């Protein structure tokens, strides 16, 4: 049996690559594992040799100490891999298949899964609806920033690439299917982006850049990306986005300078709960700022997609209310404008097959747009540090040196 090394959360600001157990078809006790999940048998699961596993902004929230994640948690929910072993109940997925793993863990059997709401599966997390690999309060499924990873309900969850050689040639792009490309696309779809739309995207991190890419794929006429980081704004401009530096003032005024009117058809919050203020407040954390801004800049009758992460427990929040996810949102403004809102985990399986086809047939360049940067597993701590400093990159971990 081969060994297994993984990226481990040690405490605020500290991650390390350490040896952990090789996966088995049983969920064992460990950091973050819900006691009700310990001993759970996984005959429907598959063990993957990880080809690519990405560092995500959601991981960064934990590493900053902004969640209740326990020390020792193996990180990583963006997984692409080759099937190394299957359980006795797996029928269609075969050893040797190259697959994408939706970050949502879903059973395929509950009412939510049957309705396509795989982000809130009822059977995989005893704490609450919805689960993910290597994430706080998500049931304790071991993360995939590792050499090997376990995926339950393999026939249901895994997206097999039809041509393995072609997939390896496009692996940087296909690695984005596990989370950020579907998540950005979900933000654009739920915001109502369509042919000729004008779109405001708050945040030029990887999810924001993926949302901007998705908006163009859906036919947007103008995509305006807002951020504080100049390097990230440059990355947005590199594939045709207009940009706004929110440190320079009210986004609504800058939208008017671009469009001639102060509002857009659709808006996407790709920032989440660690948002900062605008203008003179740009260096101060203001967790409700982005939510209020996207309502402000969206025309009456429009919609807002919110793929940005919001949590129910934030020990590092600026006030007591925010520590439980209670923010000063201008709901009256949203009501007065008859805005529609969509929040929560993206149901990845709703989009990943179609986006795979767009990648394989050269209809999008998601890896280029998010500046996918491949690094060895051992360099994960440096990747986390550089990402935390605002690097305009999407770090892709390559545990086995398989990415050309």
Tab-separated table of C-alpha atoms in Angstrom:
chain	number	residue	atom	x	y	z
A	1	UNK	CA	0.000	0.000	0.000
A	2	UNK	CA	1.461	3.408	-0.964
A	3	UNK	CA	1.961	6.179	1.558
A	4	UNK	CA	-0.116	9.336	1.631
A	5	UNK	CA	0.950	12.917	2.258
A	6	UNK	CA	-1.478	15.790	2.675
A	7	UNK	CA	-1.752	19.498	3.455
A	8	UNK	CA	-2.674	19.876	7.133
A	9	UNK	CA	-4.124	22.916	8.919
A	10	UNK	CA	-1.998	23.377	12.051
A	11	UNK	CA	-3.506	26.607	13.352
A	12	UNK	CA	-4.078	30.220	12.232
A	13	UNK	CA	-1.576	31.082	9.503
A	14	UNK	CA	0.081	27.680	9.585
A	15	UNK	CA	-0.191	24.748	7.170
A	16	UNK	CA	2.242	21.875	6.651
A	17	UNK	CA	2.615	18.817	4.435
A	18	UNK	CA	2.470	15.712	6.607
A	19	UNK	CA	1.970	11.953	6.300
A	20	UNK	CA	-1.584	10.734	6.948
A	21	UNK	CA	-3.300	7.371	6.575
A	22	UNK	CA	-3.895	5.983	3.113
A	23	UNK	CA	-7.657	6.173	2.455
A	24	UNK	CA	-9.856	3.200	3.263
A	25	UNK	CA	-13.465	2.462	2.422
A	26	UNK	CA	-14.475	3.373	5.949
A	27	UNK	CA	-14.714	6.829	7.514
A	28	UNK	CA	-12.420	6.829	10.548
A	29	UNK	CA	-12.145	9.155	13.505
A	30	UNK	CA	-9.961	12.223	13.119
A	31	UNK	CA	-9.924	16.034	13.257
A	32	UNK	CA	-13.347	17.421	12.420
A	33	UNK	CA	-15.037	14.042	11.908
A	34	UNK	CA	-18.553	14.022	13.281
A	35	UNK	CA	-18.877	11.134	15.779
A	36	UNK	CA	-21.980	9.939	13.941
A	37	UNK	CA	-19.849	9.452	10.810
A	38	UNK	CA	-17.100	7.414	12.498
A	39	UNK	CA	-17.138	3.832	11.232
A	40	UNK	CA	-19.325	4.661	8.262
A	41	UNK	CA	-18.786	2.015	5.568
A	42	UNK	CA	-18.117	3.218	2.007
A	43	UNK	CA	-18.560	0.191	-0.319
A	44	UNK	CA	-19.920	2.668	-2.880
A	45	UNK	CA	-16.699	4.709	-2.801
A	46	UNK	CA	-13.524	5.047	-4.851
A	47	UNK	CA	-9.961	5.889	-3.901
A	48	UNK	CA	-8.268	8.343	-6.253
A	49	UNK	CA	-4.647	8.994	-7.048
A	50	UNK	CA	-4.827	12.795	-6.999
A	51	UNK	CA	-3.672	14.418	-10.232
A	52	UNK	CA	-4.570	17.997	-9.268
A	53	UNK	CA	-5.966	19.635	-6.139
A	54	UNK	CA	-6.407	23.380	-5.984
A	55	UNK	CA	-5.988	25.909	-3.189
A	56	UNK	CA	-9.309	27.718	-2.727
A	57	UNK	CA	-10.250	31.002	-1.082
A	58	UNK	CA	-12.565	28.980	1.158
A	59	UNK	CA	-9.522	27.065	2.405
A	60	UNK	CA	-7.829	30.399	3.022
A	61	UNK	CA	-10.641	31.502	5.357
A	62	UNK	CA	-9.854	28.487	7.556
A	63	UNK	CA	-6.104	28.995	7.391
A	64	UNK	CA	-6.524	32.612	8.490
A	65	UNK	CA	-8.296	31.340	11.601
A	66	UNK	CA	-11.631	32.782	10.546
A	67	UNK	CA	-13.598	29.573	11.132
A	68	UNK	CA	-13.861	26.957	13.875
A	69	UNK	CA	-11.724	24.471	11.900
A	70	UNK	CA	-9.786	22.131	14.226
A	71	UNK	CA	-6.019	21.763	14.124
A	72	UNK	CA	-4.981	18.672	12.189
A	73	UNK	CA	-7.666	18.980	9.514
A	74	UNK	CA	-6.518	17.694	6.106
A	75	UNK	CA	-7.474	20.419	3.627
A	76	UNK	CA	-8.699	20.449	0.054
A	77	UNK	CA	-12.035	20.131	-1.715
A	78	UNK	CA	-11.026	20.778	-5.354
A	79	UNK	CA	-9.942	17.348	-6.581
A	80	UNK	CA	-9.178	15.808	-9.965
A	81	UNK	CA	-7.760	12.305	-10.031
A	82	UNK	CA	-7.260	8.853	-11.478
A	83	UNK	CA	-9.290	6.009	-9.972
A	84	UNK	CA	-6.950	3.660	-8.090
A	85	UNK	CA	-9.483	1.436	-6.312
A	86	UNK	CA	-13.265	0.990	-6.230
A	87	UNK	CA	-15.593	-0.446	-3.607
A	88	UNK	CA	-17.667	-3.546	-4.212
A	89	UNK	CA	-20.844	-1.563	-4.921
A	90	UNK	CA	-19.318	0.663	-7.627
A	91	UNK	CA	-20.709	-0.381	-11.013
A	92	UNK	CA	-19.813	2.187	-13.672
A	93	UNK	CA	-16.617	3.931	-12.565
A	94	UNK	CA	-13.515	1.819	-13.322
A	95	UNK	CA	-9.911	1.721	-12.125
A	96	UNK	CA	-7.851	3.953	-14.424
A	97	UNK	CA	-10.644	6.454	-15.171
A	98	UNK	CA	-9.628	10.111	-15.007
A	99	UNK	CA	-12.324	12.029	-13.155
A	100	UNK	CA	-13.395	15.355	-11.695
A	101	UNK	CA	-14.766	15.403	-8.152
A	102	UNK	CA	-17.533	17.908	-7.323
A	103	UNK	CA	-16.605	19.586	-4.051
A	104	UNK	CA	-20.134	18.908	-2.782
A	105	UNK	CA	-20.409	15.406	-1.342
A	106	UNK	CA	-23.830	14.055	-2.279
A	107	UNK	CA	-25.603	10.734	-1.856
A	108	UNK	CA	-27.807	10.859	-4.957
A	109	UNK	CA	-30.669	9.357	-2.964
A	110	UNK	CA	-32.209	12.085	-0.772
A	111	UNK	CA	-34.932	14.497	-1.897
A	112	UNK	CA	-32.465	17.351	-2.366
A	113	UNK	CA	-30.108	15.302	-4.549
A	114	UNK	CA	-33.054	14.095	-6.630
A	115	UNK	CA	-34.051	17.736	-7.158
A	116	UNK	CA	-30.490	18.621	-8.224
A	117	UNK	CA	-29.666	20.440	-4.975
A	118	UNK	CA	-26.472	18.501	-4.362
A	119	UNK	CA	-24.980	21.318	-2.263
A	120	UNK	CA	-27.466	20.501	0.506
A	121	UNK	CA	-27.502	16.696	0.501
A	122	UNK	CA	-29.279	15.386	3.590
A	123	UNK	CA	-27.360	12.134	4.122
A	124	UNK	CA	-23.638	12.878	4.211
A	125	UNK	CA	-23.222	15.313	7.105
A	126	UNK	CA	-24.874	14.754	10.493
A	127	UNK	CA	-24.308	18.424	11.453
A	128	UNK	CA	-26.356	20.100	8.736
A	129	UNK	CA	-27.413	19.723	5.077
A	130	UNK	CA	-24.450	19.795	2.711
A	131	UNK	CA	-20.916	18.507	2.875
A	132	UNK	CA	-17.465	18.957	1.352
A	133	UNK	CA	-14.009	17.413	1.556
A	134	UNK	CA	-11.540	18.833	4.067
A	135	UNK	CA	-13.803	21.567	5.357
A	136	UNK	CA	-14.974	22.707	8.761
A	137	UNK	CA	-18.397	21.448	9.950
A	138	UNK	CA	-18.852	19.406	6.777
A	139	UNK	CA	-18.948	15.935	8.312
A	140	UNK	CA	-15.234	15.235	8.503
A	141	UNK	CA	-14.567	13.799	5.046
A	142	UNK	CA	-10.789	13.899	4.562
A	143	UNK	CA	-9.470	16.618	2.259
A	144	UNK	CA	-7.943	16.042	-1.148
A	145	UNK	CA	-4.840	18.250	-1.094
A	146	UNK	CA	-3.084	14.937	-0.813
A	147	UNK	CA	-1.554	12.122	-2.807
A	148	UNK	CA	-4.679	9.947	-2.452
A	149	UNK	CA	-8.302	10.720	-1.561
A	150	UNK	CA	-11.544	8.873	-0.865
A	151	UNK	CA	-14.744	9.788	-2.731
A	152	UNK	CA	-18.051	8.253	-1.531
A	153	UNK	CA	-20.964	7.401	-3.845
A	154	UNK	CA	-18.488	7.231	-6.723
A	155	UNK	CA	-20.957	6.341	-9.489
A	156	UNK	CA	-23.036	9.380	-8.581
A	157	UNK	CA	-20.365	11.944	-7.724
A	158	UNK	CA	-17.562	11.387	-10.215
A	159	UNK	CA	-17.490	13.024	-13.649
A	160	UNK	CA	-15.443	10.834	-15.985
A	161	UNK	CA	-13.488	12.535	-18.758
A	162	UNK	CA	-14.304	10.751	-22.031
A	163	UNK	CA	-10.764	10.749	-23.455
A	164	UNK	CA	-7.981	10.401	-20.899
A	165	UNK	CA	-5.148	11.631	-23.139
A	166	UNK	CA	-7.140	14.678	-24.268
A	167	UNK	CA	-8.060	15.400	-20.662
A	168	UNK	CA	-4.427	15.316	-19.534
A	169	UNK	CA	-3.581	17.861	-22.242
A	170	UNK	CA	-6.258	20.182	-20.821
A	171	UNK	CA	-5.859	19.256	-17.174
A	172	UNK	CA	-5.246	22.823	-15.959
A	173	UNK	CA	-8.645	23.827	-17.327
A	174	UNK	CA	-10.436	20.648	-16.293
A	175	UNK	CA	-9.088	20.976	-12.746
A	176	UNK	CA	-11.346	24.025	-12.378
A	177	UNK	CA	-14.485	21.873	-12.761
A	178	UNK	CA	-14.398	20.645	-9.164
A	179	UNK	CA	-15.376	24.053	-7.778
A	180	UNK	CA	-14.539	27.496	-9.077
A	181	UNK	CA	-15.753	27.276	-12.669
A	182	UNK	CA	-19.174	25.811	-11.758
A	183	UNK	CA	-19.328	28.132	-8.732
A	184	UNK	CA	-18.637	31.213	-10.844
A	185	UNK	CA	-21.057	29.957	-13.486
A	186	UNK	CA	-23.722	29.382	-10.817
A	187	UNK	CA	-23.236	32.960	-9.646
A	188	UNK	CA	-23.726	34.224	-13.196
A	189	UNK	CA	-26.739	31.990	-13.916
A	190	UNK	CA	-28.514	32.889	-10.681
A	191	UNK	CA	-27.828	36.575	-11.338
A	192	UNK	CA	-29.681	36.204	-14.648
A	193	UNK	CA	-26.735	36.821	-16.982
A	194	UNK	CA	-27.681	36.396	-20.629
A	195	UNK	CA	-27.061	37.771	-24.094
A	196	UNK	CA	-26.292	41.486	-23.922
A	197	UNK	CA	-26.242	41.699	-20.122
A	198	UNK	CA	-24.206	44.221	-18.197
A	199	UNK	CA	-22.644	42.491	-15.198
A	200	UNK	CA	-20.929	43.634	-11.986
A	201	UNK	CA	-18.631	41.082	-10.324
A	202	UNK	CA	-17.433	41.943	-6.820
A	203	UNK	CA	-14.056	40.315	-6.277
A	204	UNK	CA	-11.230	39.475	-8.687
A	205	UNK	CA	-10.039	36.367	-6.903
A	206	UNK	CA	-10.330	33.029	-8.714
A	207	UNK	CA	-14.107	32.690	-8.173
A	208	UNK	CA	-14.702	36.257	-9.342
A	209	UNK	CA	-12.566	35.681	-12.442
A	210	UNK	CA	-14.421	32.409	-13.053
A	211	UNK	CA	-17.735	34.277	-12.711
A	212	UNK	CA	-16.528	36.851	-15.236
A	213	UNK	CA	-15.462	34.047	-17.603
A	214	UNK	CA	-18.886	32.448	-17.170
A	215	UNK	CA	-20.635	35.749	-17.852
A	216	UNK	CA	-18.884	36.057	-21.206
A	217	UNK	CA	-19.708	32.420	-21.971
A	218	UNK	CA	-23.373	33.248	-21.284
A	219	UNK	CA	-23.291	36.201	-23.667
A	220	UNK	CA	-22.691	39.255	-21.479
A	221	UNK	CA	-21.976	42.492	-23.316
A	222	UNK	CA	-19.974	44.132	-20.515
A	223	UNK	CA	-18.420	42.547	-17.424
A	224	UNK	CA	-17.163	44.926	-14.725
A	225	UNK	CA	-14.905	43.374	-12.070
A	226	UNK	CA	-14.254	45.224	-8.811
A	227	UNK	CA	-11.444	44.609	-6.322
A	228	UNK	CA	-8.783	46.259	-4.160
A	229	UNK	CA	-5.812	44.302	-5.556
A	230	UNK	CA	-4.272	45.925	-8.631
A	231	UNK	CA	-2.619	42.682	-9.832
A	232	UNK	CA	-5.952	40.874	-9.734
A	233	UNK	CA	-7.639	43.713	-11.633
A	234	UNK	CA	-4.914	43.444	-14.289
A	235	UNK	CA	-5.718	39.740	-14.584
A	236	UNK	CA	-9.402	40.586	-15.140
A	237	UNK	CA	-8.510	43.085	-17.860
A	238	UNK	CA	-6.368	40.453	-19.590
A	239	UNK	CA	-9.482	38.694	-20.929
A	240	UNK	CA	-11.700	41.676	-21.687
A	241	UNK	CA	-13.229	42.783	-18.405
A	242	UNK	CA	-13.724	46.398	-17.394
A	243	UNK	CA	-12.382	47.001	-13.889
A	244	UNK	CA	-13.063	49.109	-10.820
A	245	UNK	CA	-10.626	49.783	-7.986
A	246	UNK	CA	-13.016	50.158	-5.055
A	247	UNK	CA	-10.335	51.897	-2.987
A	248	UNK	CA	-10.853	54.890	-5.285
A	249	UNK	CA	-14.472	55.515	-4.300
A	250	UNK	CA	-18.088	54.440	-4.625
A	251	UNK	CA	-18.451	51.584	-7.148
A	252	UNK	CA	-21.757	53.028	-8.367
A	253	UNK	CA	-20.031	56.209	-9.553
A	254	UNK	CA	-17.380	54.166	-11.352
A	255	UNK	CA	-20.040	51.960	-12.971
A	256	UNK	CA	-21.631	55.117	-14.364
A	257	UNK	CA	-18.295	56.212	-15.822
A	258	UNK	CA	-18.095	52.917	-17.719
A	259	UNK	CA	-21.703	52.407	-18.784
A	260	UNK	CA	-23.167	55.898	-18.750
A	261	UNK	CA	-25.689	54.743	-16.142
A	262	UNK	CA	-25.028	53.847	-12.478
A	263	UNK	CA	-26.587	50.389	-12.587
A	264	UNK	CA	-26.063	46.988	-14.180
A	265	UNK	CA	-28.480	44.236	-15.151
A	266	UNK	CA	-26.877	41.569	-12.958
A	267	UNK	CA	-24.464	41.423	-10.025
A	268	UNK	CA	-22.355	38.678	-8.425
A	269	UNK	CA	-20.804	38.672	-4.947
A	270	UNK	CA	-17.599	36.636	-5.214
A	271	UNK	CA	-16.046	38.087	-2.051
A	272	UNK	CA	-17.946	36.738	0.959
A	273	UNK	CA	-17.700	37.441	4.664
A	274	UNK	CA	-14.187	38.921	4.798
A	275	UNK	CA	-15.235	41.916	2.692
A	276	UNK	CA	-13.642	45.330	3.131
A	277	UNK	CA	-15.101	48.784	2.746
A	278	UNK	CA	-14.748	51.125	-0.213
A	279	UNK	CA	-12.920	54.412	-0.686
A	280	UNK	CA	-11.375	55.637	2.566
A	281	UNK	CA	-12.727	52.490	4.258
A	282	UNK	CA	-10.910	50.142	1.898
A	283	UNK	CA	-8.441	48.838	4.471
A	284	UNK	CA	-11.132	48.184	7.093
A	285	UNK	CA	-13.160	44.990	7.265
A	286	UNK	CA	-16.832	45.693	6.585
A	287	UNK	CA	-18.504	42.292	6.093
A	288	UNK	CA	-21.816	43.609	4.732
A	289	UNK	CA	-20.277	46.084	2.271
A	290	UNK	CA	-20.310	43.869	-0.811
A	291	UNK	CA	-23.842	42.565	-0.220
A	292	UNK	CA	-25.117	46.121	0.101
A	293	UNK	CA	-23.125	47.281	-2.920
A	294	UNK	CA	-24.412	44.576	-5.250
A	295	UNK	CA	-27.960	45.537	-4.286
A	296	UNK	CA	-27.150	49.191	-4.860
A	297	UNK	CA	-25.662	48.728	-8.343
A	298	UNK	CA	-28.274	46.272	-9.665
A	299	UNK	CA	-31.253	47.731	-11.507
A	300	UNK	CA	-34.773	47.281	-10.163
A	301	UNK	CA	-36.151	43.872	-11.035
A	302	UNK	CA	-32.672	42.408	-11.431
A	303	UNK	CA	-30.979	39.547	-9.622
A	304	UNK	CA	-27.940	38.979	-7.446
A	305	UNK	CA	-25.912	35.756	-7.340
A	306	UNK	CA	-23.953	35.177	-4.127
A	307	UNK	CA	-21.351	32.411	-4.527
A	308	UNK	CA	-19.100	34.221	-2.025
A	309	UNK	CA	-18.822	32.311	1.266
A	310	UNK	CA	-20.733	33.411	4.380
A	311	UNK	CA	-20.437	31.449	7.622
A	312	UNK	CA	-22.357	30.916	10.849
A	313	UNK	CA	-19.215	30.954	12.993
A	314	UNK	CA	-16.406	33.503	12.570
A	315	UNK	CA	-14.204	33.840	15.669
A	316	UNK	CA	-12.198	36.646	14.037
A	317	UNK	CA	-15.156	38.863	13.138
A	318	UNK	CA	-15.120	42.589	13.875
A	319	UNK	CA	-18.164	42.492	16.177
A	320	UNK	CA	-20.256	40.027	18.161
A	321	UNK	CA	-23.081	39.903	15.614
A	322	UNK	CA	-20.735	39.089	12.747
A	323	UNK	CA	-19.249	36.225	14.769
A	324	UNK	CA	-22.513	34.351	14.195
A	325	UNK	CA	-22.990	35.545	10.613
A	326	UNK	CA	-25.397	38.387	11.469
A	327	UNK	CA	-24.622	41.297	9.143
A	328	UNK	CA	-26.144	44.769	8.672
A	329	UNK	CA	-27.692	44.100	5.271
A	330	UNK	CA	-29.962	46.692	3.641
A	331	UNK	CA	-32.756	44.224	3.006
A	332	UNK	CA	-35.190	47.108	2.588
A	333	UNK	CA	-33.214	48.278	-0.446
A	334	UNK	CA	-33.378	44.831	-1.998
A	335	UNK	CA	-37.098	44.616	-1.280
A	336	UNK	CA	-37.785	48.073	-2.727
A	337	UNK	CA	-35.972	47.127	-5.945
A	338	UNK	CA	-37.672	43.699	-6.188
A	339	UNK	CA	-34.302	42.008	-6.420
A	340	UNK	CA	-33.898	38.230	-6.494
A	341	UNK	CA	-31.139	36.567	-4.445
A	342	UNK	CA	-29.460	33.164	-4.579
A	343	UNK	CA	-26.976	32.033	-1.923
A	344	UNK	CA	-25.324	28.819	-0.792
A	345	UNK	CA	-22.998	26.159	-2.157
A	346	UNK	CA	-23.034	25.752	-5.911
A	347	UNK	CA	-24.616	22.431	-6.930
A	348	UNK	CA	-21.595	21.503	-9.047
A	349	UNK	CA	-23.233	18.559	-10.805
A	350	UNK	CA	-25.783	20.923	-12.343
A	351	UNK	CA	-23.072	22.477	-14.498
A	352	UNK	CA	-19.829	20.461	-14.565
A	353	UNK	CA	-20.608	18.215	-17.534
A	354	UNK	CA	-21.621	21.140	-19.751
A	355	UNK	CA	-18.580	23.171	-18.716
A	356	UNK	CA	-16.366	20.143	-19.393
A	357	UNK	CA	-17.713	20.107	-22.945
A	358	UNK	CA	-17.005	23.833	-23.319
A	359	UNK	CA	-13.401	23.211	-22.238
A	360	UNK	CA	-12.840	20.128	-24.392
A	361	UNK	CA	-14.223	21.918	-27.465
A	362	UNK	CA	-12.146	25.080	-26.898
A	363	UNK	CA	-15.065	27.396	-26.079
A	364	UNK	CA	-13.426	28.791	-22.955
A	365	UNK	CA	-9.970	29.274	-21.423
A	366	UNK	CA	-10.702	29.178	-17.738
A	367	UNK	CA	-7.155	28.204	-16.674
A	368	UNK	CA	-5.670	31.175	-18.542
A	369	UNK	CA	-8.277	33.558	-17.163
A	370	UNK	CA	-7.663	32.596	-13.533
A	371	UNK	CA	-3.892	32.284	-14.102
A	372	UNK	CA	-3.710	28.638	-13.039
A	373	UNK	CA	-0.237	28.040	-11.574
A	374	UNK	CA	0.966	24.477	-10.953
A	375	UNK	CA	3.183	23.797	-7.918
A	376	UNK	CA	4.341	20.581	-6.175
A	377	UNK	CA	2.517	19.404	-3.068
A	378	UNK	CA	5.537	20.311	-0.932
A	379	UNK	CA	5.171	23.974	-1.947
A	380	UNK	CA	1.595	24.212	-0.666
A	381	UNK	CA	2.567	26.336	2.389
A	382	UNK	CA	4.238	28.894	0.107
A	383	UNK	CA	1.214	28.812	-2.193
A	384	UNK	CA	-1.112	29.545	0.709
A	385	UNK	CA	1.098	32.414	1.834
A	386	UNK	CA	1.316	33.992	-1.632
A	387	UNK	CA	-2.415	33.574	-2.206
A	388	UNK	CA	-3.094	35.239	1.137
A	389	UNK	CA	-0.945	38.178	0.032
A	390	UNK	CA	-3.241	38.714	-2.975
A	391	UNK	CA	-1.364	36.904	-5.734
A	392	UNK	CA	-3.403	36.911	-8.939
A	393	UNK	CA	-3.055	33.161	-9.338
A	394	UNK	CA	-5.049	29.984	-8.877
A	395	UNK	CA	-2.625	27.535	-7.287
A	396	UNK	CA	-2.919	23.942	-8.512
A	397	UNK	CA	-1.138	21.291	-6.443
A	398	UNK	CA	0.469	18.451	-8.429
A	399	UNK	CA	1.165	15.678	-5.881
A	400	UNK	CA	2.614	13.132	-8.315
A	401	UNK	CA	4.248	15.341	-10.967
A	402	UNK	CA	1.687	14.299	-13.595
A	403	UNK	CA	0.848	17.740	-14.993
A	404	UNK	CA	2.926	18.725	-18.005
